[in-house]
mmCIF file of C-alpha atoms in Angstrom:
data_model
loop_
_atom_site.group_PDB
_atom_site.id
_atom_site.type_symbol
_atom_site.label_atom_id
_atom_site.label_comp_id
_atom_site.label_asym_id
_atom_site.label_seq_id
_atom_site.Cartn_x
_atom_site.Cartn_y
_atom_site.Cartn_z
ATOM 1 C CA UNK W 1 42.062 -59.178 -38.859
ATOM 2 C CA UNK W 2 39.182 -60.151 -39.992
ATOM 3 C CA UNK W 3 36.050 -58.188 -40.552
ATOM 4 C CA UNK W 4 32.900 -57.467 -38.126
ATOM 5 C CA UNK W 5 29.417 -58.914 -38.908
ATOM 6 C CA UNK W 6 26.885 -57.485 -37.932
ATOM 7 C CA UNK W 7 23.668 -59.025 -38.202
ATOM 8 C CA UNK W 8 20.360 -57.820 -39.362
ATOM 9 C CA UNK W 9 18.631 -58.642 -35.944
ATOM 10 C CA UNK W 10 21.130 -56.896 -33.811
ATOM 11 C CA UNK W 11 21.199 -53.496 -36.279
ATOM 12 C CA UNK W 12 17.207 -53.822 -36.270
ATOM 13 C CA UNK W 13 17.881 -53.615 -32.351
ATOM 14 C CA UNK W 14 20.318 -50.739 -32.615
ATOM 15 C CA UNK W 15 17.888 -49.211 -34.182
ATOM 16 C CA UNK W 16 14.863 -49.606 -31.860
ATOM 17 C CA UNK W 17 16.814 -48.477 -28.919
ATOM 18 C CA UNK W 18 16.780 -45.224 -30.598
ATOM 19 C CA UNK W 19 14.125 -45.094 -33.027
ATOM 20 C CA UNK W 20 11.101 -45.205 -30.312
ATOM 21 C CA UNK W 21 12.670 -42.663 -28.089
ATOM 22 C CA UNK W 22 13.452 -40.849 -31.056
ATOM 23 C CA UNK W 23 9.427 -41.120 -31.922
ATOM 24 C CA UNK W 24 8.389 -39.489 -28.625
ATOM 25 C CA UNK W 25 10.699 -37.082 -28.207
ATOM 26 C CA UNK W 26 10.153 -35.400 -31.506
ATOM 27 C CA UNK W 27 5.969 -36.062 -30.527
ATOM 28 C CA UNK W 28 7.301 -33.628 -27.543
ATOM 29 C CA UNK W 29 8.776 -31.086 -29.564
ATOM 30 C CA UNK W 30 6.442 -30.602 -32.145
ATOM 31 C CA UNK W 31 3.726 -30.062 -29.293
ATOM 32 C CA UNK W 32 5.583 -28.238 -26.734
ATOM 33 C CA UNK W 33 5.030 -24.058 -26.570
ATOM 34 C CA UNK W 34 8.746 -23.310 -26.124
ATOM 35 C CA UNK W 35 10.516 -26.335 -28.036
ATOM 36 C CA UNK W 36 7.375 -26.553 -30.727
ATOM 37 C CA UNK W 37 7.251 -22.863 -31.569
ATOM 38 C CA UNK W 38 6.424 -21.846 -35.189
ATOM 39 C CA UNK W 39 9.284 -19.722 -34.893
ATOM 40 C CA UNK W 40 12.163 -22.198 -34.796
ATOM 41 C CA UNK W 41 13.158 -23.502 -38.185
ATOM 42 C CA UNK W 42 11.904 -27.063 -38.517
ATOM 43 C CA UNK W 43 15.274 -28.560 -39.142
ATOM 44 C CA UNK W 44 16.500 -27.168 -36.176
ATOM 45 C CA UNK W 45 13.257 -29.080 -34.641
ATOM 46 C CA UNK W 46 14.297 -32.126 -35.907
ATOM 47 C CA UNK W 47 18.360 -31.710 -35.164
ATOM 48 C CA UNK W 48 17.412 -31.408 -31.624
ATOM 49 C CA UNK W 49 15.167 -34.048 -31.143
ATOM 50 C CA UNK W 50 17.926 -36.668 -32.958
ATOM 51 C CA UNK W 51 20.552 -34.847 -30.450
ATOM 52 C CA UNK W 52 18.276 -35.479 -27.253
ATOM 53 C CA UNK W 53 17.490 -38.798 -28.344
ATOM 54 C CA UNK W 54 21.375 -40.148 -28.428
ATOM 55 C CA UNK W 55 21.928 -38.136 -24.835
ATOM 56 C CA UNK W 56 19.251 -39.737 -23.562
ATOM 57 C CA UNK W 57 18.660 -43.540 -24.784
ATOM 58 C CA UNK W 58 21.798 -44.489 -23.219
ATOM 59 C CA UNK W 59 20.611 -43.764 -20.177
ATOM 60 C CA UNK W 60 17.440 -45.722 -21.077
ATOM 61 C CA UNK W 61 15.006 -49.326 -20.026
ATOM 62 C CA UNK W 62 15.622 -52.123 -23.123
ATOM 63 C CA UNK W 63 13.608 -50.979 -25.565
ATOM 64 C CA UNK W 64 11.026 -53.871 -27.037
ATOM 65 C CA UNK W 65 12.631 -56.459 -29.499
ATOM 66 C CA UNK W 66 9.519 -55.380 -31.755
ATOM 67 C CA UNK W 67 11.286 -54.988 -35.527
ATOM 68 C CA UNK W 68 10.361 -51.035 -36.414
ATOM 69 C CA UNK W 69 8.879 -52.048 -40.069
ATOM 70 C CA UNK W 70 6.046 -54.186 -39.017
ATOM 71 C CA UNK W 71 2.531 -54.094 -37.783
ATOM 72 C CA UNK W 72 3.736 -53.995 -33.764
ATOM 73 C CA UNK W 73 6.483 -51.272 -34.580
ATOM 74 C CA UNK W 74 4.260 -49.050 -36.890
ATOM 75 C CA UNK W 75 1.705 -49.370 -33.638
ATOM 76 C CA UNK W 76 4.045 -49.060 -31.485
ATOM 77 C CA UNK W 77 5.735 -45.636 -33.498
ATOM 78 C CA UNK W 78 1.684 -43.895 -33.444
ATOM 79 C CA UNK W 79 1.523 -44.790 -29.745
ATOM 80 C CA UNK W 80 4.924 -42.805 -28.654
ATOM 81 C CA UNK W 81 4.220 -39.691 -30.714
ATOM 82 C CA UNK W 82 1.286 -39.900 -29.507
ATOM 83 C CA UNK W 83 1.883 -39.810 -25.798
ATOM 84 C CA UNK W 84 4.943 -37.349 -26.615
ATOM 85 C CA UNK W 85 2.214 -35.162 -28.075
ATOM 86 C CA UNK W 86 0.662 -35.457 -24.510
ATOM 87 C CA UNK W 87 2.715 -34.347 -22.576
ATOM 88 C CA UNK W 88 3.644 -31.112 -24.667
ATOM 89 C CA UNK W 89 -0.032 -30.583 -25.338
ATOM 90 C CA UNK W 90 -0.781 -30.313 -21.172
ATOM 91 C CA UNK W 91 2.494 -27.596 -21.251
ATOM 92 C CA UNK W 92 1.077 -25.558 -23.790
ATOM 93 C CA UNK W 93 -1.908 -25.289 -21.634
ATOM 94 C CA UNK W 94 0.195 -22.380 -20.046
ATOM 95 C CA UNK W 95 0.185 -19.992 -22.787
ATOM 96 C CA UNK W 96 -2.586 -21.022 -23.886
ATOM 97 C CA UNK W 97 -4.641 -19.635 -20.184
ATOM 98 C CA UNK W 98 -2.149 -16.771 -20.652
ATOM 99 C CA UNK W 99 -3.105 -15.957 -23.975
ATOM 100 C CA UNK W 100 -7.274 -16.068 -22.272
ATOM 101 C CA UNK W 101 -6.376 -13.900 -20.234
ATOM 102 C CA UNK W 102 -4.999 -11.387 -22.259
ATOM 103 C CA UNK W 103 -7.978 -11.546 -24.242
ATOM 104 C CA UNK W 104 -10.383 -10.908 -21.174
ATOM 105 C CA UNK W 105 -8.338 -8.073 -20.344
ATOM 106 C CA UNK W 106 -8.194 -6.707 -23.557
ATOM 107 C CA UNK W 107 -12.142 -7.200 -23.724
ATOM 108 C CA UNK W 108 -12.447 -5.130 -20.538
ATOM 109 C CA UNK W 109 -10.118 -2.205 -21.175
ATOM 110 C CA UNK W 110 -11.199 -1.708 -24.785
ATOM 111 C CA UNK W 111 -8.490 -2.943 -26.432
ATOM 112 C CA UNK W 112 -10.757 -5.747 -27.879
ATOM 113 C CA UNK W 113 -9.552 -4.710 -31.827
ATOM 114 C CA UNK W 114 -5.490 -3.915 -31.140
ATOM 115 C CA UNK W 115 -4.838 -7.309 -33.246
ATOM 116 C CA UNK W 116 -1.641 -8.682 -33.515
ATOM 117 C CA UNK W 117 -0.449 -11.725 -35.806
ATOM 118 C CA UNK W 118 0.923 -14.437 -32.907
ATOM 119 C CA UNK W 119 3.392 -17.146 -34.666
ATOM 120 C CA UNK W 120 2.854 -19.435 -31.845
ATOM 121 C CA UNK W 121 -0.800 -20.006 -32.807
ATOM 122 C CA UNK W 122 -0.370 -19.294 -36.232
ATOM 123 C CA UNK W 123 -3.505 -16.616 -35.795
ATOM 124 C CA UNK W 124 -4.480 -12.909 -34.724
ATOM 125 C CA UNK W 125 -4.680 -12.207 -31.310
ATOM 126 C CA UNK W 126 -5.053 -9.564 -28.648
ATOM 127 C CA UNK W 127 -1.469 -7.128 -28.326
ATOM 128 C CA UNK W 128 -2.188 -7.824 -24.494
ATOM 129 C CA UNK W 129 -2.000 -11.400 -24.950
ATOM 130 C CA UNK W 130 0.820 -11.106 -27.377
ATOM 131 C CA UNK W 131 2.753 -9.102 -24.958
ATOM 132 C CA UNK W 132 2.109 -11.404 -22.084
ATOM 133 C CA UNK W 133 2.460 -14.862 -23.905
ATOM 134 C CA UNK W 134 6.354 -13.204 -24.695
ATOM 135 C CA UNK W 135 6.297 -12.302 -20.595
ATOM 136 C CA UNK W 136 5.805 -16.108 -19.674
ATOM 137 C CA UNK W 137 8.168 -17.153 -21.930
ATOM 138 C CA UNK W 138 10.912 -14.882 -20.386
ATOM 139 C CA UNK W 139 9.925 -16.368 -16.724
ATOM 140 C CA UNK W 140 10.173 -19.558 -18.783
ATOM 141 C CA UNK W 141 13.716 -19.469 -19.603
ATOM 142 C CA UNK W 142 14.529 -17.253 -16.317
ATOM 143 C CA UNK W 143 13.703 -20.766 -14.324
ATOM 144 C CA UNK W 144 14.758 -22.512 -16.088
ATOM 145 C CA UNK W 145 11.496 -24.366 -18.084
ATOM 146 C CA UNK W 146 13.110 -25.785 -20.540
ATOM 147 C CA UNK W 147 16.228 -27.947 -18.745
ATOM 148 C CA UNK W 148 13.136 -28.979 -16.493
ATOM 149 C CA UNK W 149 10.923 -29.934 -19.414
ATOM 150 C CA UNK W 150 13.895 -32.256 -20.239
ATOM 151 C CA UNK W 151 14.280 -33.673 -17.153
ATOM 152 C CA UNK W 152 10.308 -34.708 -16.819
ATOM 153 C CA UNK W 153 10.803 -35.788 -20.873
ATOM 154 C CA UNK W 154 13.170 -38.304 -19.385
ATOM 155 C CA UNK W 155 11.319 -39.198 -16.355
ATOM 156 C CA UNK W 156 8.493 -39.996 -18.593
ATOM 157 C CA UNK W 157 10.229 -43.199 -19.865
ATOM 158 C CA UNK W 158 11.376 -44.396 -16.259
ATOM 159 C CA UNK W 159 7.629 -43.575 -15.067
ATOM 160 C CA UNK W 160 6.169 -45.440 -18.950
ATOM 161 C CA UNK W 161 9.167 -47.830 -20.716
ATOM 162 C CA UNK W 162 8.444 -47.870 -23.841
ATOM 163 C CA UNK W 163 6.333 -50.473 -24.831
ATOM 164 C CA UNK W 164 3.436 -51.830 -26.873
ATOM 165 C CA UNK W 165 0.667 -50.835 -24.258
ATOM 166 C CA UNK W 166 -2.770 -49.437 -25.923
ATOM 167 C CA UNK W 167 -3.721 -45.703 -24.964
ATOM 168 C CA UNK W 168 -6.835 -46.222 -22.151
ATOM 169 C CA UNK W 169 -9.360 -43.945 -22.297
ATOM 170 C CA UNK W 170 -8.791 -42.299 -18.985
ATOM 171 C CA UNK W 171 -5.562 -40.830 -20.262
ATOM 172 C CA UNK W 172 -7.649 -38.757 -22.554
ATOM 173 C CA UNK W 173 -10.304 -37.659 -19.413
ATOM 174 C CA UNK W 174 -7.081 -36.324 -18.048
ATOM 175 C CA UNK W 175 -6.162 -34.441 -20.763
ATOM 176 C CA UNK W 176 -9.921 -33.354 -21.636
ATOM 177 C CA UNK W 177 -9.863 -32.003 -17.840
ATOM 178 C CA UNK W 178 -6.579 -30.335 -17.971
ATOM 179 C CA UNK W 179 -7.608 -28.144 -21.153
ATOM 180 C CA UNK W 180 -11.103 -26.843 -19.518
ATOM 181 C CA UNK W 181 -8.775 -25.545 -16.661
ATOM 182 C CA UNK W 182 -7.637 -23.115 -19.565
ATOM 183 C CA UNK W 183 -10.796 -20.508 -19.112
ATOM 184 C CA UNK W 184 -10.037 -21.383 -14.882
ATOM 185 C CA UNK W 185 -6.396 -20.274 -14.833
ATOM 186 C CA UNK W 186 -7.513 -17.565 -17.586
ATOM 187 C CA UNK W 187 -10.091 -16.006 -15.097
ATOM 188 C CA UNK W 188 -7.150 -16.144 -12.156
ATOM 189 C CA UNK W 189 -4.701 -14.308 -14.035
ATOM 190 C CA UNK W 190 -6.894 -11.159 -15.094
ATOM 191 C CA UNK W 191 -9.040 -11.217 -12.164
ATOM 192 C CA UNK W 192 -7.012 -7.984 -10.688
ATOM 193 C CA UNK W 193 -7.448 -6.234 -13.853
ATOM 194 C CA UNK W 194 -10.862 -7.319 -14.500
ATOM 195 C CA UNK W 195 -11.606 -6.439 -11.120
ATOM 196 C CA UNK W 196 -10.085 -3.137 -11.280
ATOM 197 C CA UNK W 197 -11.917 -2.444 -14.492
ATOM 198 C CA UNK W 198 -15.397 -3.556 -12.823
ATOM 199 C CA UNK W 199 -15.073 -1.023 -10.335
ATOM 200 C CA UNK W 200 -13.868 1.328 -12.609
ATOM 201 C CA UNK W 201 -17.355 0.867 -14.882
ATOM 202 C CA UNK W 202 -19.253 1.235 -11.976
ATOM 203 C CA UNK W 203 -17.898 4.345 -11.041
ATOM 204 C CA UNK W 204 -18.481 5.650 -14.811
ATOM 205 C CA UNK W 205 -22.362 4.586 -14.368
ATOM 206 C CA UNK W 206 -22.846 6.285 -11.572
ATOM 207 C CA UNK W 207 -21.091 9.890 -12.739
ATOM 208 C CA UNK W 208 -22.623 9.808 -15.827
ATOM 209 C CA UNK W 209 -26.284 8.641 -14.206
ATOM 210 C CA UNK W 210 -25.516 11.588 -11.998
ATOM 211 C CA UNK W 211 -24.530 14.172 -14.175
ATOM 212 C CA UNK W 212 -26.377 12.891 -17.583
ATOM 213 C CA UNK W 213 -24.486 15.263 -19.478
ATOM 214 C CA UNK W 214 -21.097 14.233 -19.165
ATOM 215 C CA UNK W 215 -20.264 12.161 -22.655
ATOM 216 C CA UNK W 216 -19.522 8.807 -21.560
ATOM 217 C CA UNK W 217 -17.201 8.215 -24.261
ATOM 218 C CA UNK W 218 -15.126 11.397 -24.029
ATOM 219 C CA UNK W 219 -14.026 10.288 -20.508
ATOM 220 C CA UNK W 220 -14.816 6.607 -20.217
ATOM 221 C CA UNK W 221 -11.946 5.068 -22.814
ATOM 222 C CA UNK W 222 -9.266 6.998 -21.680
ATOM 223 C CA UNK W 223 -10.387 6.429 -18.157
ATOM 224 C CA UNK W 224 -10.809 2.251 -18.608
ATOM 225 C CA UNK W 225 -7.398 2.665 -20.535
ATOM 226 C CA UNK W 226 -5.950 4.247 -18.247
ATOM 227 C CA UNK W 227 -7.035 1.931 -15.492
ATOM 228 C CA UNK W 228 -6.354 -0.850 -16.497
ATOM 229 C CA UNK W 229 -2.488 -0.420 -16.952
ATOM 230 C CA UNK W 230 -2.512 0.548 -13.692
ATOM 231 C CA UNK W 231 -3.953 -2.597 -12.561
ATOM 232 C CA UNK W 232 -1.286 -4.528 -15.100
ATOM 233 C CA UNK W 233 1.053 -2.485 -13.923
ATOM 234 C CA UNK W 234 0.720 -4.489 -10.224
ATOM 235 C CA UNK W 235 -0.015 -7.053 -10.641
ATOM 236 C CA UNK W 236 2.736 -8.092 -13.335
ATOM 237 C CA UNK W 237 4.939 -8.569 -10.010
ATOM 238 C CA UNK W 238 2.698 -11.064 -8.663
ATOM 239 C CA UNK W 239 2.858 -13.451 -12.346
ATOM 240 C CA UNK W 240 6.215 -14.466 -11.638
ATOM 241 C CA UNK W 241 4.813 -16.412 -8.229
ATOM 242 C CA UNK W 242 1.432 -17.819 -10.353
ATOM 243 C CA UNK W 243 3.022 -18.971 -12.973
ATOM 244 C CA UNK W 244 5.371 -20.534 -11.558
ATOM 245 C CA UNK W 245 2.813 -22.322 -9.376
ATOM 246 C CA UNK W 246 1.086 -23.032 -12.873
ATOM 247 C CA UNK W 247 4.076 -24.798 -14.450
ATOM 248 C CA UNK W 248 4.714 -26.778 -11.683
ATOM 249 C CA UNK W 249 1.377 -27.769 -11.554
ATOM 250 C CA UNK W 250 1.570 -28.557 -15.189
ATOM 251 C CA UNK W 251 4.591 -31.053 -14.612
ATOM 252 C CA UNK W 252 2.710 -32.947 -12.113
ATOM 253 C CA UNK W 253 -0.157 -33.575 -14.979
ATOM 254 C CA UNK W 254 2.500 -34.504 -17.152
ATOM 255 C CA UNK W 255 3.442 -37.135 -14.743
ATOM 256 C CA UNK W 256 0.045 -37.795 -13.438
ATOM 257 C CA UNK W 257 -1.393 -38.715 -16.928
ATOM 258 C CA UNK W 258 2.061 -41.233 -17.615
ATOM 259 C CA UNK W 259 0.602 -42.678 -14.361
ATOM 260 C CA UNK W 260 -2.551 -43.440 -16.019
ATOM 261 C CA UNK W 261 -1.393 -44.453 -19.453
ATOM 262 C CA UNK W 262 0.771 -47.147 -16.969
ATOM 263 C CA UNK W 263 -2.287 -48.127 -15.174
ATOM 264 C CA UNK W 264 -5.652 -47.830 -16.995
#
């Protein structure tokens, strides 16, 4: 039997068929809040990217014939990593909004000094923010969010096939606009607790005005802390519905971002 000969061109085409999708998937996993968390070792993230590439690559359309080791190939690597990272950044906004909501709640409840190390962002955050972000991660898993992300990642190759097109400025504008929603979403999630504490502080102000002999530091802090936790307890069941809607909006934002890149 004769030996099967494979030319360099065939090897390059076979390599590009897996390498280009790997670049986009790796960029997505690097930034995505679930797969890209710092608590997951880098070896596991790389292995996950390779496994997803092996599964997804046979389902994708034909890849560009540009060699990997070339100027066009390096430009394509850059584009695919940026596209994947932009998609992951849109999903990271959910966690950032929850962190913002926890910070607003903590400041109103008087827990702003209770800081906790967050391995997700590698910085000190309020303990309440860490609690809410963990809760949102559990909701994400309960709603099969990780499977939805993988499905959206597969759809991204259908909406925006791998190519050598440059990224237009309009796509960065879409990403920046969604970044601005961190503050609005954070305020929306914190409204029940902040509203209850606002009424509580107004009541404390009226009480201290009517009876100046009361020491505000004696009963004010325990009262605001108690009211804050009670409001948080009753508002947490509504988080599942709100967070689910925010995740759906972010998935649509990812597809909108890809459409913007495709049609500058």
